[in-house]
mmCIF file of C-alpha atoms in Angstrom:
data_model
loop_
_atom_site.group_PDB
_atom_site.id
_atom_site.type_symbol
_atom_site.label_atom_id
_atom_site.label_comp_id
_atom_site.label_asym_id
_atom_site.label_seq_id
_atom_site.Cartn_x
_atom_site.Cartn_y
_atom_site.Cartn_z
ATOM 1 C CA MET A 25 0.000 0.000 0.000
ATOM 2 C CA ALA A 26 1.365 3.419 -0.987
ATOM 3 C CA HIS A 27 2.413 5.767 1.824
ATOM 4 C CA PHE A 28 2.214 9.555 1.349
ATOM 5 C CA VAL A 29 3.987 11.697 3.948
ATOM 6 C CA ILE A 30 3.302 15.400 4.516
ATOM 7 C CA LEU A 31 5.810 17.450 6.506
ATOM 8 C CA GLY A 32 4.135 20.529 7.961
ATOM 9 C CA ALA A 33 0.789 20.478 9.752
ATOM 10 C CA GLY A 34 -0.378 23.969 8.926
ATOM 11 C CA GLU A 35 -3.074 25.167 6.544
ATOM 12 C CA CYS A 36 -1.363 23.769 3.461
ATOM 13 C CA GLY A 37 -0.408 20.372 4.882
ATOM 14 C CA ALA A 38 -3.790 19.733 6.482
ATOM 15 C CA ARG A 39 -5.696 20.724 3.334
ATOM 16 C CA ALA A 40 -3.475 18.441 1.269
ATOM 17 C CA ALA A 41 -4.137 15.481 3.564
ATOM 18 C CA PHE A 42 -7.906 15.860 3.359
ATOM 19 C CA ALA A 43 -7.768 16.552 -0.393
ATOM 20 C CA LEU A 44 -5.939 13.253 -0.958
ATOM 21 C CA ARG A 45 -8.859 11.408 0.609
ATOM 22 C CA GLU A 46 -11.421 13.513 -1.270
ATOM 23 C CA LYS A 47 -9.690 12.622 -4.536
ATOM 24 C CA GLY A 48 -9.841 8.911 -3.776
ATOM 25 C CA PHE A 49 -6.400 8.066 -2.402
ATOM 26 C CA ALA A 50 -6.787 4.859 -0.363
ATOM 27 C CA GLY A 51 -3.212 4.446 0.856
ATOM 28 C CA GLU A 52 -1.573 5.580 4.089
ATOM 29 C CA ILE A 53 -1.250 9.277 4.930
ATOM 30 C CA THR A 54 1.042 10.607 7.664
ATOM 31 C CA LEU A 55 0.887 14.304 8.548
ATOM 32 C CA VAL A 56 3.764 15.592 10.716
ATOM 33 C CA GLY A 57 3.770 18.908 12.609
ATOM 34 C CA ASP A 58 6.301 20.453 14.963
ATOM 35 C CA GLU A 59 3.732 22.249 17.132
ATOM 36 C CA PRO A 60 1.929 20.375 19.929
ATOM 37 C CA LEU A 61 -1.457 21.542 18.633
ATOM 38 C CA HIS A 62 -3.214 19.974 15.683
ATOM 39 C CA PRO A 63 -3.586 22.192 12.571
ATOM 40 C CA TYR A 64 -5.272 25.567 13.082
ATOM 41 C CA GLU A 65 -5.956 28.766 11.151
ATOM 42 C CA ARG A 66 -3.184 31.382 11.416
ATOM 43 C CA PRO A 67 -4.853 34.574 10.050
ATOM 44 C CA PRO A 68 -6.848 35.217 13.271
ATOM 45 C CA LEU A 69 -3.616 35.330 15.307
ATOM 46 C CA SER A 70 -2.871 38.938 14.338
ATOM 47 C CA LYS A 71 -6.393 40.252 13.874
ATOM 48 C CA ALA A 72 -8.969 41.611 16.307
ATOM 49 C CA GLY A 73 -10.400 38.160 16.995
ATOM 50 C CA PHE A 74 -7.156 37.153 18.680
ATOM 51 C CA ALA A 75 -8.068 39.516 21.504
ATOM 52 C CA ASP A 76 -10.414 36.802 22.769
ATOM 53 C CA ALA A 77 -8.610 34.226 24.872
ATOM 54 C CA GLY A 78 -9.075 30.545 24.199
ATOM 55 C CA ASP A 79 -8.206 27.822 21.758
ATOM 56 C CA PRO A 80 -7.296 28.591 18.165
ATOM 57 C CA LYS A 81 -9.661 27.967 15.283
ATOM 58 C CA PHE A 82 -8.829 24.388 14.355
ATOM 59 C CA ILE A 83 -9.038 23.337 10.705
ATOM 60 C CA ALA A 84 -10.666 20.050 11.713
ATOM 61 C CA THR A 85 -11.298 18.027 14.855
ATOM 62 C CA LEU A 86 -8.982 15.213 15.889
ATOM 63 C CA GLU A 87 -11.898 12.851 15.250
ATOM 64 C CA LYS A 88 -12.012 14.022 11.631
ATOM 65 C CA TYR A 89 -8.370 13.036 11.042
ATOM 66 C CA ALA A 90 -9.056 9.606 12.520
ATOM 67 C CA GLU A 91 -12.241 9.237 10.502
ATOM 68 C CA CYS A 92 -10.340 10.013 7.293
ATOM 69 C CA GLY A 93 -7.503 7.651 8.154
ATOM 70 C CA ILE A 94 -4.922 10.419 8.457
ATOM 71 C CA ARG A 95 -2.146 9.600 10.925
ATOM 72 C CA LEU A 96 -1.370 12.887 12.683
ATOM 73 C CA LEU A 97 1.967 13.271 14.481
ATOM 74 C CA THR A 98 2.374 16.520 16.439
ATOM 75 C CA GLY A 99 5.243 18.011 18.405
ATOM 76 C CA LEU A 100 7.832 16.393 16.143
ATOM 77 C CA GLU A 101 10.407 17.984 13.848
ATOM 78 C CA ALA A 102 11.554 16.437 10.596
ATOM 79 C CA ARG A 103 15.334 16.294 10.909
ATOM 80 C CA ASP A 104 16.627 14.510 7.819
ATOM 81 C CA LEU A 105 15.386 13.688 4.343
ATOM 82 C CA ASP A 106 17.042 11.037 2.177
ATOM 83 C CA THR A 107 15.525 11.247 -1.291
ATOM 84 C CA ALA A 108 17.516 8.259 -2.558
ATOM 85 C CA SER A 109 16.061 5.852 0.004
ATOM 86 C CA ARG A 110 12.798 7.831 0.250
ATOM 87 C CA ALA A 111 12.925 8.201 4.009
ATOM 88 C CA VAL A 112 12.408 10.952 6.576
ATOM 89 C CA ARG A 113 13.839 10.865 10.105
ATOM 90 C CA LEU A 114 11.934 12.656 12.860
ATOM 91 C CA SER A 115 13.192 14.265 16.059
ATOM 92 C CA ASP A 116 12.112 11.267 18.171
ATOM 93 C CA GLY A 117 14.176 8.916 15.992
ATOM 94 C CA THR A 118 11.202 7.605 14.017
ATOM 95 C CA ALA A 119 11.960 6.822 10.368
ATOM 96 C CA LEU A 120 9.164 7.219 7.844
ATOM 97 C CA SER A 121 9.459 5.729 4.391
ATOM 98 C CA TYR A 122 7.379 7.339 1.668
ATOM 99 C CA ASP A 123 6.195 6.808 -1.880
ATOM 100 C CA LYS A 124 5.339 10.486 -2.314
ATOM 101 C CA LEU A 125 6.388 13.351 -0.031
ATOM 102 C CA LEU A 126 4.970 16.848 0.365
ATOM 103 C CA LEU A 127 7.019 19.579 2.017
ATOM 104 C CA ALA A 128 4.572 22.088 3.510
ATOM 105 C CA THR A 129 7.013 23.418 6.090
ATOM 106 C CA GLY A 130 5.793 27.023 5.967
ATOM 107 C CA ALA A 131 7.850 30.000 7.098
ATOM 108 C CA SER A 132 9.289 31.429 10.310
ATOM 109 C CA ALA A 133 9.267 34.993 11.593
ATOM 110 C CA ARG A 134 12.478 36.924 10.998
ATOM 111 C CA PHE A 135 14.018 38.131 14.226
ATOM 112 C CA PHE A 136 15.832 41.400 14.710
ATOM 113 C CA PRO A 137 19.616 40.980 14.299
ATOM 114 C CA GLY A 138 21.456 41.164 17.593
ATOM 115 C CA ALA A 139 18.324 41.174 19.749
ATOM 116 C CA PRO A 140 18.362 38.828 22.765
ATOM 117 C CA GLU A 141 16.772 35.437 22.240
ATOM 118 C CA ASN A 142 14.013 34.051 24.476
ATOM 119 C CA SER A 143 13.212 37.498 25.841
ATOM 120 C CA ARG A 144 9.832 37.907 27.518
ATOM 121 C CA CYS A 145 9.507 41.465 26.251
ATOM 122 C CA ILE A 146 10.876 41.080 22.697
ATOM 123 C CA ARG A 147 8.722 38.765 20.621
ATOM 124 C CA SER A 148 7.586 37.816 17.144
ATOM 125 C CA LEU A 149 4.336 36.256 15.924
ATOM 126 C CA ARG A 150 3.938 32.999 14.063
ATOM 127 C CA THR A 151 2.181 30.498 16.325
ATOM 128 C CA HIS A 152 -0.769 30.345 18.699
ATOM 129 C CA HIS A 153 1.745 30.237 21.571
ATOM 130 C CA ASP A 154 3.255 33.510 20.296
ATOM 131 C CA ALA A 155 -0.207 35.085 20.043
ATOM 132 C CA ALA A 156 -1.128 34.085 23.599
ATOM 133 C CA ALA A 157 2.084 35.650 24.927
ATOM 134 C CA LEU A 158 1.436 38.865 23.005
ATOM 135 C CA ARG A 159 -2.166 39.027 24.150
ATOM 136 C CA ASP A 160 -1.061 38.818 27.783
ATOM 137 C CA GLY A 161 1.157 41.854 27.238
ATOM 138 C CA MET A 162 -1.445 44.014 25.490
ATOM 139 C CA LYS A 163 -3.230 45.671 28.375
ATOM 140 C CA PRO A 164 -4.370 49.199 29.211
ATOM 141 C CA GLY A 165 -1.443 51.323 30.352
ATOM 142 C CA ARG A 166 1.139 49.102 28.628
ATOM 143 C CA HIS A 167 3.330 50.497 25.847
ATOM 144 C CA ILE A 168 3.749 48.235 22.808
ATOM 145 C CA ALA A 169 6.440 48.983 20.207
ATOM 146 C CA ILE A 170 5.955 47.320 16.846
ATOM 147 C CA ILE A 171 9.010 47.077 14.609
ATOM 148 C CA GLY A 172 7.852 46.852 11.016
ATOM 149 C CA GLY A 173 4.917 48.484 9.255
ATOM 150 C CA GLY A 174 3.780 45.489 7.232
ATOM 151 C CA PHE A 175 0.492 43.605 7.439
ATOM 152 C CA ILE A 176 1.323 41.738 10.652
ATOM 153 C CA GLY A 177 2.619 44.844 12.397
ATOM 154 C CA LEU A 178 -0.354 47.016 11.490
ATOM 155 C CA GLU A 179 -2.922 44.346 12.313
ATOM 156 C CA LEU A 180 -1.346 43.879 15.719
ATOM 157 C CA ALA A 181 -1.240 47.637 16.221
ATOM 158 C CA ALA A 182 -5.004 47.762 15.669
ATOM 159 C CA THR A 183 -5.531 44.827 18.034
ATOM 160 C CA ALA A 184 -3.340 46.377 20.724
ATOM 161 C CA ARG A 185 -5.324 49.613 20.569
ATOM 162 C CA LEU A 186 -8.545 47.607 20.823
ATOM 163 C CA LEU A 187 -7.165 46.135 24.051
ATOM 164 C CA GLY A 188 -6.238 49.574 25.379
ATOM 165 C CA ALA A 189 -2.448 49.517 25.013
ATOM 166 C CA ASP A 190 -0.388 52.476 23.812
ATOM 167 C CA VAL A 191 1.280 51.686 20.483
ATOM 168 C CA THR A 192 4.307 52.937 18.555
ATOM 169 C CA VAL A 193 4.971 51.570 15.048
ATOM 170 C CA ILE A 194 8.530 51.926 13.746
ATOM 171 C CA GLU A 195 9.078 51.437 10.001
ATOM 172 C CA GLY A 196 12.471 51.780 8.338
ATOM 173 C CA LEU A 197 11.108 52.637 4.883
ATOM 174 C CA GLU A 198 9.518 55.961 3.994
ATOM 175 C CA ARG A 199 5.996 54.580 4.394
ATOM 176 C CA VAL A 200 4.149 51.547 5.704
ATOM 177 C CA LEU A 201 3.220 48.634 3.428
ATOM 178 C CA LYS A 202 5.854 49.688 0.905
ATOM 179 C CA ARG A 203 5.938 46.266 -0.726
ATOM 180 C CA GLY A 204 2.803 45.556 -2.728
ATOM 181 C CA VAL A 205 0.359 48.207 -1.458
ATOM 182 C CA PRO A 206 -0.229 51.475 -3.367
ATOM 183 C CA GLU A 207 0.809 54.681 -1.630
ATOM 184 C CA GLU A 208 -2.739 56.069 -1.676
ATOM 185 C CA ILE A 209 -4.058 53.119 0.329
ATOM 186 C CA ALA A 210 -1.052 53.025 2.657
ATOM 187 C CA TYR A 211 -1.616 56.706 3.451
ATOM 188 C CA LEU A 212 -5.258 56.088 4.389
ATOM 189 C CA LEU A 213 -4.326 53.217 6.685
ATOM 190 C CA THR A 214 -1.593 55.284 8.316
ATOM 191 C CA GLU A 215 -4.039 58.096 9.033
ATOM 192 C CA ARG A 216 -6.586 55.595 10.362
ATOM 193 C CA HIS A 217 -4.003 54.311 12.852
ATOM 194 C CA ARG A 218 -3.015 57.823 13.872
ATOM 195 C CA THR A 219 -6.673 58.679 14.460
ATOM 196 C CA GLU A 220 -6.737 55.756 16.912
ATOM 197 C CA GLY A 221 -3.727 57.194 18.739
ATOM 198 C CA VAL A 222 -0.995 55.022 17.218
ATOM 199 C CA ASP A 223 2.372 56.770 16.927
ATOM 200 C CA VAL A 224 3.456 55.776 13.400
ATOM 201 C CA ARG A 225 7.075 56.600 12.584
ATOM 202 C CA CYS A 226 8.420 55.965 9.099
ATOM 203 C CA GLY A 227 11.911 56.372 7.668
ATOM 204 C CA VAL A 228 13.375 55.521 11.060
ATOM 205 C CA SER A 229 16.321 53.140 11.433
ATOM 206 C CA ILE A 230 17.080 51.135 14.553
ATOM 207 C CA GLU A 231 20.636 50.862 15.831
ATOM 208 C CA ALA A 232 19.974 48.331 18.609
ATOM 209 C CA LEU A 233 17.181 46.366 20.259
ATOM 210 C CA THR A 234 17.924 45.194 23.797
ATOM 211 C CA GLU A 235 16.233 44.257 27.057
ATOM 212 C CA GLU A 236 16.943 46.229 30.213
ATOM 213 C CA GLY A 237 15.129 45.915 33.509
ATOM 214 C CA GLY A 238 12.270 43.932 32.016
ATOM 215 C CA LYS A 239 11.699 46.511 29.260
ATOM 216 C CA ALA A 240 12.433 46.473 25.549
ATOM 217 C CA VAL A 241 14.872 49.276 24.734
ATOM 218 C CA ILE A 242 14.998 50.505 21.148
ATOM 219 C CA LYS A 243 17.895 52.779 20.254
ATOM 220 C CA LEU A 244 17.278 54.715 17.053
ATOM 221 C CA SER A 245 20.078 55.852 14.755
ATOM 222 C CA SER A 246 19.088 59.437 15.617
ATOM 223 C CA GLY A 247 20.130 58.754 19.204
ATOM 224 C CA GLU A 248 16.573 58.686 20.547
ATOM 225 C CA VAL A 249 15.729 55.802 22.873
ATOM 226 C CA ILE A 250 12.245 54.274 23.027
ATOM 227 C CA GLU A 251 11.292 52.053 25.954
ATOM 228 C CA ALA A 252 8.381 49.641 25.725
ATOM 229 C CA ASP A 253 6.790 47.002 27.910
ATOM 230 C CA LEU A 254 6.674 44.751 24.860
ATOM 231 C CA ALA A 255 8.390 44.952 21.472
ATOM 232 C CA LEU A 256 6.934 42.987 18.609
ATOM 233 C CA VAL A 257 9.297 42.293 15.716
ATOM 234 C CA GLY A 258 7.300 42.121 12.496
ATOM 235 C CA ILE A 259 9.930 42.383 9.773
ATOM 236 C CA GLY A 260 8.804 39.548 7.539
ATOM 237 C CA ALA A 261 9.274 35.817 7.363
ATOM 238 C CA ARG A 262 11.801 33.387 5.931
ATOM 239 C CA PRO A 263 10.808 30.125 4.250
ATOM 240 C CA ASN A 264 11.584 26.952 6.192
ATOM 241 C CA VAL A 265 13.907 25.235 3.739
ATOM 242 C CA ASP A 266 16.546 23.678 6.005
ATOM 243 C CA ILE A 267 15.544 20.055 5.552
ATOM 244 C CA ALA A 268 15.175 20.517 1.792
ATOM 245 C CA ASP A 269 18.513 22.302 1.540
ATOM 246 C CA ARG A 270 20.327 19.563 3.449
ATOM 247 C CA ALA A 271 18.752 16.988 1.148
ATOM 248 C CA GLY A 272 20.147 18.796 -1.898
ATOM 249 C CA LEU A 273 16.883 20.132 -3.307
ATOM 250 C CA ALA A 274 17.001 23.270 -5.453
ATOM 251 C CA ILE A 275 16.437 26.420 -3.382
ATOM 252 C CA GLU A 276 15.464 29.773 -4.885
ATOM 253 C CA ASN A 277 13.750 32.111 -2.428
ATOM 254 C CA GLY A 278 12.185 28.991 -0.969
ATOM 255 C CA ILE A 279 12.072 25.414 -2.193
ATOM 256 C CA ALA A 280 12.027 25.737 -5.979
ATOM 257 C CA VAL A 281 9.141 23.918 -7.668
ATOM 258 C CA ASP A 282 7.682 23.826 -11.177
ATOM 259 C CA THR A 283 4.108 24.721 -12.147
ATOM 260 C CA TYR A 284 3.007 21.284 -10.844
ATOM 261 C CA LEU A 285 4.680 21.916 -7.442
ATOM 262 C CA ARG A 286 7.332 19.271 -8.129
ATOM 263 C CA THR A 287 10.743 19.839 -6.538
ATOM 264 C CA SER A 288 14.075 18.863 -8.059
ATOM 265 C CA ALA A 289 13.837 15.439 -6.347
ATOM 266 C CA PRO A 290 11.659 12.612 -7.711
ATOM 267 C CA ASP A 291 8.265 12.202 -5.996
ATOM 268 C CA VAL A 292 8.908 15.152 -3.671
ATOM 269 C CA PHE A 293 6.535 18.108 -3.853
ATOM 270 C CA ALA A 294 6.449 21.434 -2.001
ATOM 271 C CA ALA A 295 3.617 23.886 -1.453
ATOM 272 C CA GLY A 296 2.583 26.956 0.514
ATOM 273 C CA ASP A 297 4.806 29.552 2.201
ATOM 274 C CA CYS A 298 7.958 27.433 1.894
ATOM 275 C CA CYS A 299 8.128 27.245 -1.910
ATOM 276 C CA SER A 300 8.699 29.498 -4.896
ATOM 277 C CA PHE A 301 6.976 28.713 -8.163
ATOM 278 C CA PRO A 302 6.536 30.139 -11.678
ATOM 279 C CA LEU A 303 3.266 31.969 -12.360
ATOM 280 C CA PRO A 304 2.143 31.477 -15.978
ATOM 281 C CA ILE A 305 -0.171 34.518 -15.947
ATOM 282 C CA TYR A 306 2.879 36.693 -15.231
ATOM 283 C CA GLY A 307 5.091 35.201 -17.905
ATOM 284 C CA GLY A 308 6.520 32.480 -15.694
ATOM 285 C CA ARG A 309 7.826 34.933 -13.102
ATOM 286 C CA ARG A 310 8.932 32.995 -10.014
ATOM 287 C CA VAL A 311 7.205 34.088 -6.817
ATOM 288 C CA ARG A 312 6.782 32.977 -3.230
ATOM 289 C CA LEU A 313 3.493 33.846 -1.567
ATOM 290 C CA GLU A 314 2.751 34.017 2.139
ATOM 291 C CA SER A 315 -1.012 33.975 2.126
ATOM 292 C CA TRP A 316 -3.800 31.931 3.637
ATOM 293 C CA ARG A 317 -5.590 31.306 0.364
ATOM 294 C CA ASN A 318 -2.429 30.328 -1.474
ATOM 295 C CA ALA A 319 -1.686 27.767 1.253
ATOM 296 C CA GLN A 320 -5.190 26.341 0.886
ATOM 297 C CA GLU A 321 -5.134 26.219 -2.903
ATOM 298 C CA GLN A 322 -1.641 24.770 -3.173
ATOM 299 C CA GLY A 323 -2.434 22.104 -0.580
ATOM 300 C CA THR A 324 -5.284 20.893 -2.780
ATOM 301 C CA LEU A 325 -3.198 21.261 -5.945
ATOM 302 C CA ALA A 326 -0.283 19.333 -4.446
ATOM 303 C CA ALA A 327 -2.639 16.498 -3.517
ATOM 304 C CA ALA A 328 -3.882 16.309 -7.105
ATOM 305 C CA ASN A 329 -0.361 16.196 -8.501
ATOM 306 C CA MET A 330 0.846 13.621 -5.977
ATOM 307 C CA LEU A 331 -1.891 11.479 -7.527
ATOM 308 C CA GLY A 332 -0.569 12.147 -11.022
ATOM 309 C CA LEU A 333 -3.319 14.506 -12.210
ATOM 310 C CA ASP A 334 -0.834 17.100 -13.557
ATOM 311 C CA GLU A 335 -2.764 20.255 -12.666
ATOM 312 C CA ALA A 336 -0.713 23.430 -13.137
ATOM 313 C CA VAL A 337 -0.667 26.506 -10.908
ATOM 314 C CA SER A 338 -3.178 28.950 -12.377
ATOM 315 C CA SER A 339 -4.686 31.029 -9.567
ATOM 316 C CA VAL A 340 -4.281 34.786 -9.163
ATOM 317 C CA PRO A 341 -2.472 35.855 -5.967
ATOM 318 C CA TRP A 342 -4.889 37.306 -3.408
ATOM 319 C CA PHE A 343 -4.284 38.927 -0.042
ATOM 320 C CA TRP A 344 -6.412 40.611 2.584
ATOM 321 C CA SER A 345 -5.971 42.493 5.838
ATOM 322 C CA ASP A 346 -8.434 43.697 8.494
ATOM 323 C CA GLN A 347 -7.535 46.760 10.574
ATOM 324 C CA TYR A 348 -10.226 48.323 12.757
ATOM 325 C CA GLU A 349 -13.380 48.404 10.590
ATOM 326 C CA VAL A 350 -11.326 48.655 7.389
ATOM 327 C CA THR A 351 -10.600 45.758 5.020
ATOM 328 C CA LEU A 352 -7.864 45.818 2.402
ATOM 329 C CA GLN A 353 -7.961 43.319 -0.473
ATOM 330 C CA ILE A 354 -5.425 42.892 -3.258
ATOM 331 C CA ALA A 355 -5.680 40.653 -6.320
ATOM 332 C CA GLY A 356 -2.692 40.086 -8.576
ATOM 333 C CA LEU A 357 0.809 41.547 -8.567
ATOM 334 C CA ALA A 358 1.167 45.225 -9.418
ATOM 335 C CA GLU A 359 4.898 45.197 -10.160
ATOM 336 C CA GLY A 360 5.386 46.433 -13.736
ATOM 337 C CA ALA A 361 2.182 48.451 -13.833
ATOM 338 C CA VAL A 362 2.376 51.796 -15.668
ATOM 339 C CA LEU A 363 -1.248 52.942 -15.432
ATOM 340 C CA HIS A 364 -3.215 53.214 -12.197
ATOM 341 C CA LEU A 365 -6.942 53.950 -12.278
ATOM 342 C CA ARG A 366 -9.305 54.641 -9.410
ATOM 343 C CA ARG A 367 -12.914 53.491 -9.170
ATOM 344 C CA ASP A 368 -14.979 54.853 -6.284
ATOM 345 C CA LEU A 369 -17.420 52.373 -4.764
ATOM 346 C CA GLY A 370 -19.129 54.470 -2.103
ATOM 347 C CA PRO A 371 -18.268 56.197 1.167
ATOM 348 C CA ASP A 372 -14.619 55.509 2.070
ATOM 349 C CA ALA A 373 -14.352 52.641 -0.438
ATOM 350 C CA PHE A 374 -12.457 52.476 -3.723
ATOM 351 C CA ILE A 375 -10.382 50.210 -5.946
ATOM 352 C CA LEU A 376 -7.158 51.015 -7.785
ATOM 353 C CA PHE A 377 -6.671 49.084 -11.021
ATOM 354 C CA HIS A 378 -3.121 48.488 -12.258
ATOM 355 C CA LEU A 379 -2.403 47.965 -15.985
ATOM 356 C CA ASP A 380 0.854 47.082 -17.723
ATOM 357 C CA THR A 381 2.383 48.649 -20.843
ATOM 358 C CA ASP A 382 0.140 46.530 -23.090
ATOM 359 C CA GLY A 383 -3.002 47.633 -21.289
ATOM 360 C CA ARG A 384 -3.500 44.293 -19.579
ATOM 361 C CA LEU A 385 -5.012 44.354 -16.099
ATOM 362 C CA ILE A 386 -2.416 42.793 -13.792
ATOM 363 C CA ALA A 387 -3.612 43.791 -10.308
ATOM 364 C CA ALA A 388 -6.328 45.514 -8.299
ATOM 365 C CA SER A 389 -6.089 47.005 -4.804
ATOM 366 C CA GLY A 390 -9.215 47.862 -2.835
ATOM 367 C CA ILE A 391 -9.992 49.362 0.551
ATOM 368 C CA GLY A 392 -13.209 50.062 2.388
ATOM 369 C CA PRO A 393 -15.311 49.227 5.423
ATOM 370 C CA GLY A 394 -16.328 45.596 5.878
ATOM 371 C CA ASN A 395 -16.973 43.796 2.596
ATOM 372 C CA ALA A 396 -17.387 46.963 0.528
ATOM 373 C CA VAL A 397 -14.712 46.005 -2.023
ATOM 374 C CA ALA A 398 -14.997 42.198 -1.922
ATOM 375 C CA ARG A 399 -17.334 41.711 -4.908
ATOM 376 C CA ASP A 400 -15.454 44.001 -7.276
ATOM 377 C CA ILE A 401 -12.068 42.621 -6.233
ATOM 378 C CA ARG A 402 -13.372 39.145 -7.057
ATOM 379 C CA LEU A 403 -14.482 40.340 -10.517
ATOM 380 C CA ALA A 404 -11.113 42.046 -11.009
ATOM 381 C CA GLU A 405 -9.420 38.775 -10.087
ATOM 382 C CA MET A 406 -11.392 37.036 -12.833
ATOM 383 C CA LEU A 407 -10.388 39.725 -15.347
ATOM 384 C CA ILE A 408 -6.733 39.274 -14.387
ATOM 385 C CA ALA A 409 -6.985 35.496 -14.773
ATOM 386 C CA ALA A 410 -8.533 35.959 -18.232
ATOM 387 C CA GLY A 411 -5.651 38.204 -19.352
ATOM 388 C CA ALA A 412 -8.169 40.969 -20.068
ATOM 389 C CA HIS A 413 -7.324 44.332 -21.647
ATOM 390 C CA PRO A 414 -10.335 46.328 -20.406
ATOM 391 C CA ASP A 415 -11.163 49.850 -21.538
ATOM 392 C CA PRO A 416 -9.447 52.133 -18.977
ATOM 393 C CA ALA A 417 -12.330 54.598 -19.008
ATOM 394 C CA ALA A 418 -14.797 51.795 -18.238
ATOM 395 C CA LEU A 419 -12.623 50.549 -15.385
ATOM 396 C CA ALA A 420 -12.635 53.969 -13.751
ATOM 397 C CA ALA A 421 -16.354 54.611 -14.297
ATOM 398 C CA SER A 422 -18.289 53.500 -11.238
ATOM 399 C CA ASN A 423 -21.508 53.293 -13.267
ATOM 400 C CA VAL A 424 -20.025 50.604 -15.566
ATOM 401 C CA LYS A 425 -20.400 47.153 -14.060
ATOM 402 C CA LEU A 426 -17.192 45.120 -13.933
ATOM 403 C CA LYS A 427 -19.253 42.056 -14.796
ATOM 404 C CA SER A 428 -19.983 43.569 -18.192
ATOM 405 C CA LEU A 429 -16.220 43.981 -18.834
ATOM 406 C CA LEU A 430 -15.734 40.346 -17.962
ATOM 407 C CA ALA A 431 -18.443 39.318 -20.417
ATOM 408 C CA ALA A 432 -16.791 41.408 -23.118
#
């Protein structure tokens, strides 16, 4: 009987395991995770919902894994991979042989260079354990310093204010969300945070991050010193490629895979945050995406290709972020855009469309309260997937339905 092993019990790995069963695989499935908890959703960890104490939002119950015949091993690290003998060695000494292997090892938070390790007042966010520790520190009268003005940093800033903490955001670049978010939207979000009392500082470099007397001490290059009860480091993530690298797999900003999520080793696949892959709709440009939906979709796609169905990557990248009552959604990749058009959707809601030199729609960025932009972003996503060259005037005209452009 064939044995499929999945390393990484996050969104991607769990979805792949269940998808194998849904697609008719009758062999053995072993899902291995290094956290003690069974697979859970990570997006709520940084958003307002994380303010509520309790268990994480689990992807499925333990009974569901048993019912589907998925052997779930938690609290174990995969130490070695031998692609020649098709075997994986775990941290408890267990050896697992496989017929097909999926690496869904995810990514880890980048830590600030030179900062003390295992500090109670200098932390990052990646796991439920991290979130619980941060939540305990976000209380009225506490000062939280957030290093990095990306999605994680800004979402946590909003959550900290919701819990009554004082917040300072320190961003080294000239504005927040510099990578992938248009300046017009970043400006609105910055002002929204400032309205809530967040001290947002951009273009500020940090010389040192230390712990003194139970406080995080941030020394800026200007000489100013900021003290905080808790410092959150949110400066991005690095793909977990160590086991793949040691096994000799090709690495290129993550584990390098083809459009079918196959690695450079036979019968070894990779998916989710840990891998980089070529995107056909962007001319084969190699990308690595850290997003909830990408992890879901690639888990299902990897399962199909482990079964020999040869389904290529075809989805449009999609991201979202919730901060206060505002939701930001982005479809596609705007790099290379030369024309940017705005469509107003109502009070405090609009979409920016991004077109390349040929007039092809390559991305759309929307912001508004609640679900105000969700429908039009979804239609924009479909236009991007179709390689559409819509009339720019029609895109900007709020009285022209996007659905009609899709039909055309």
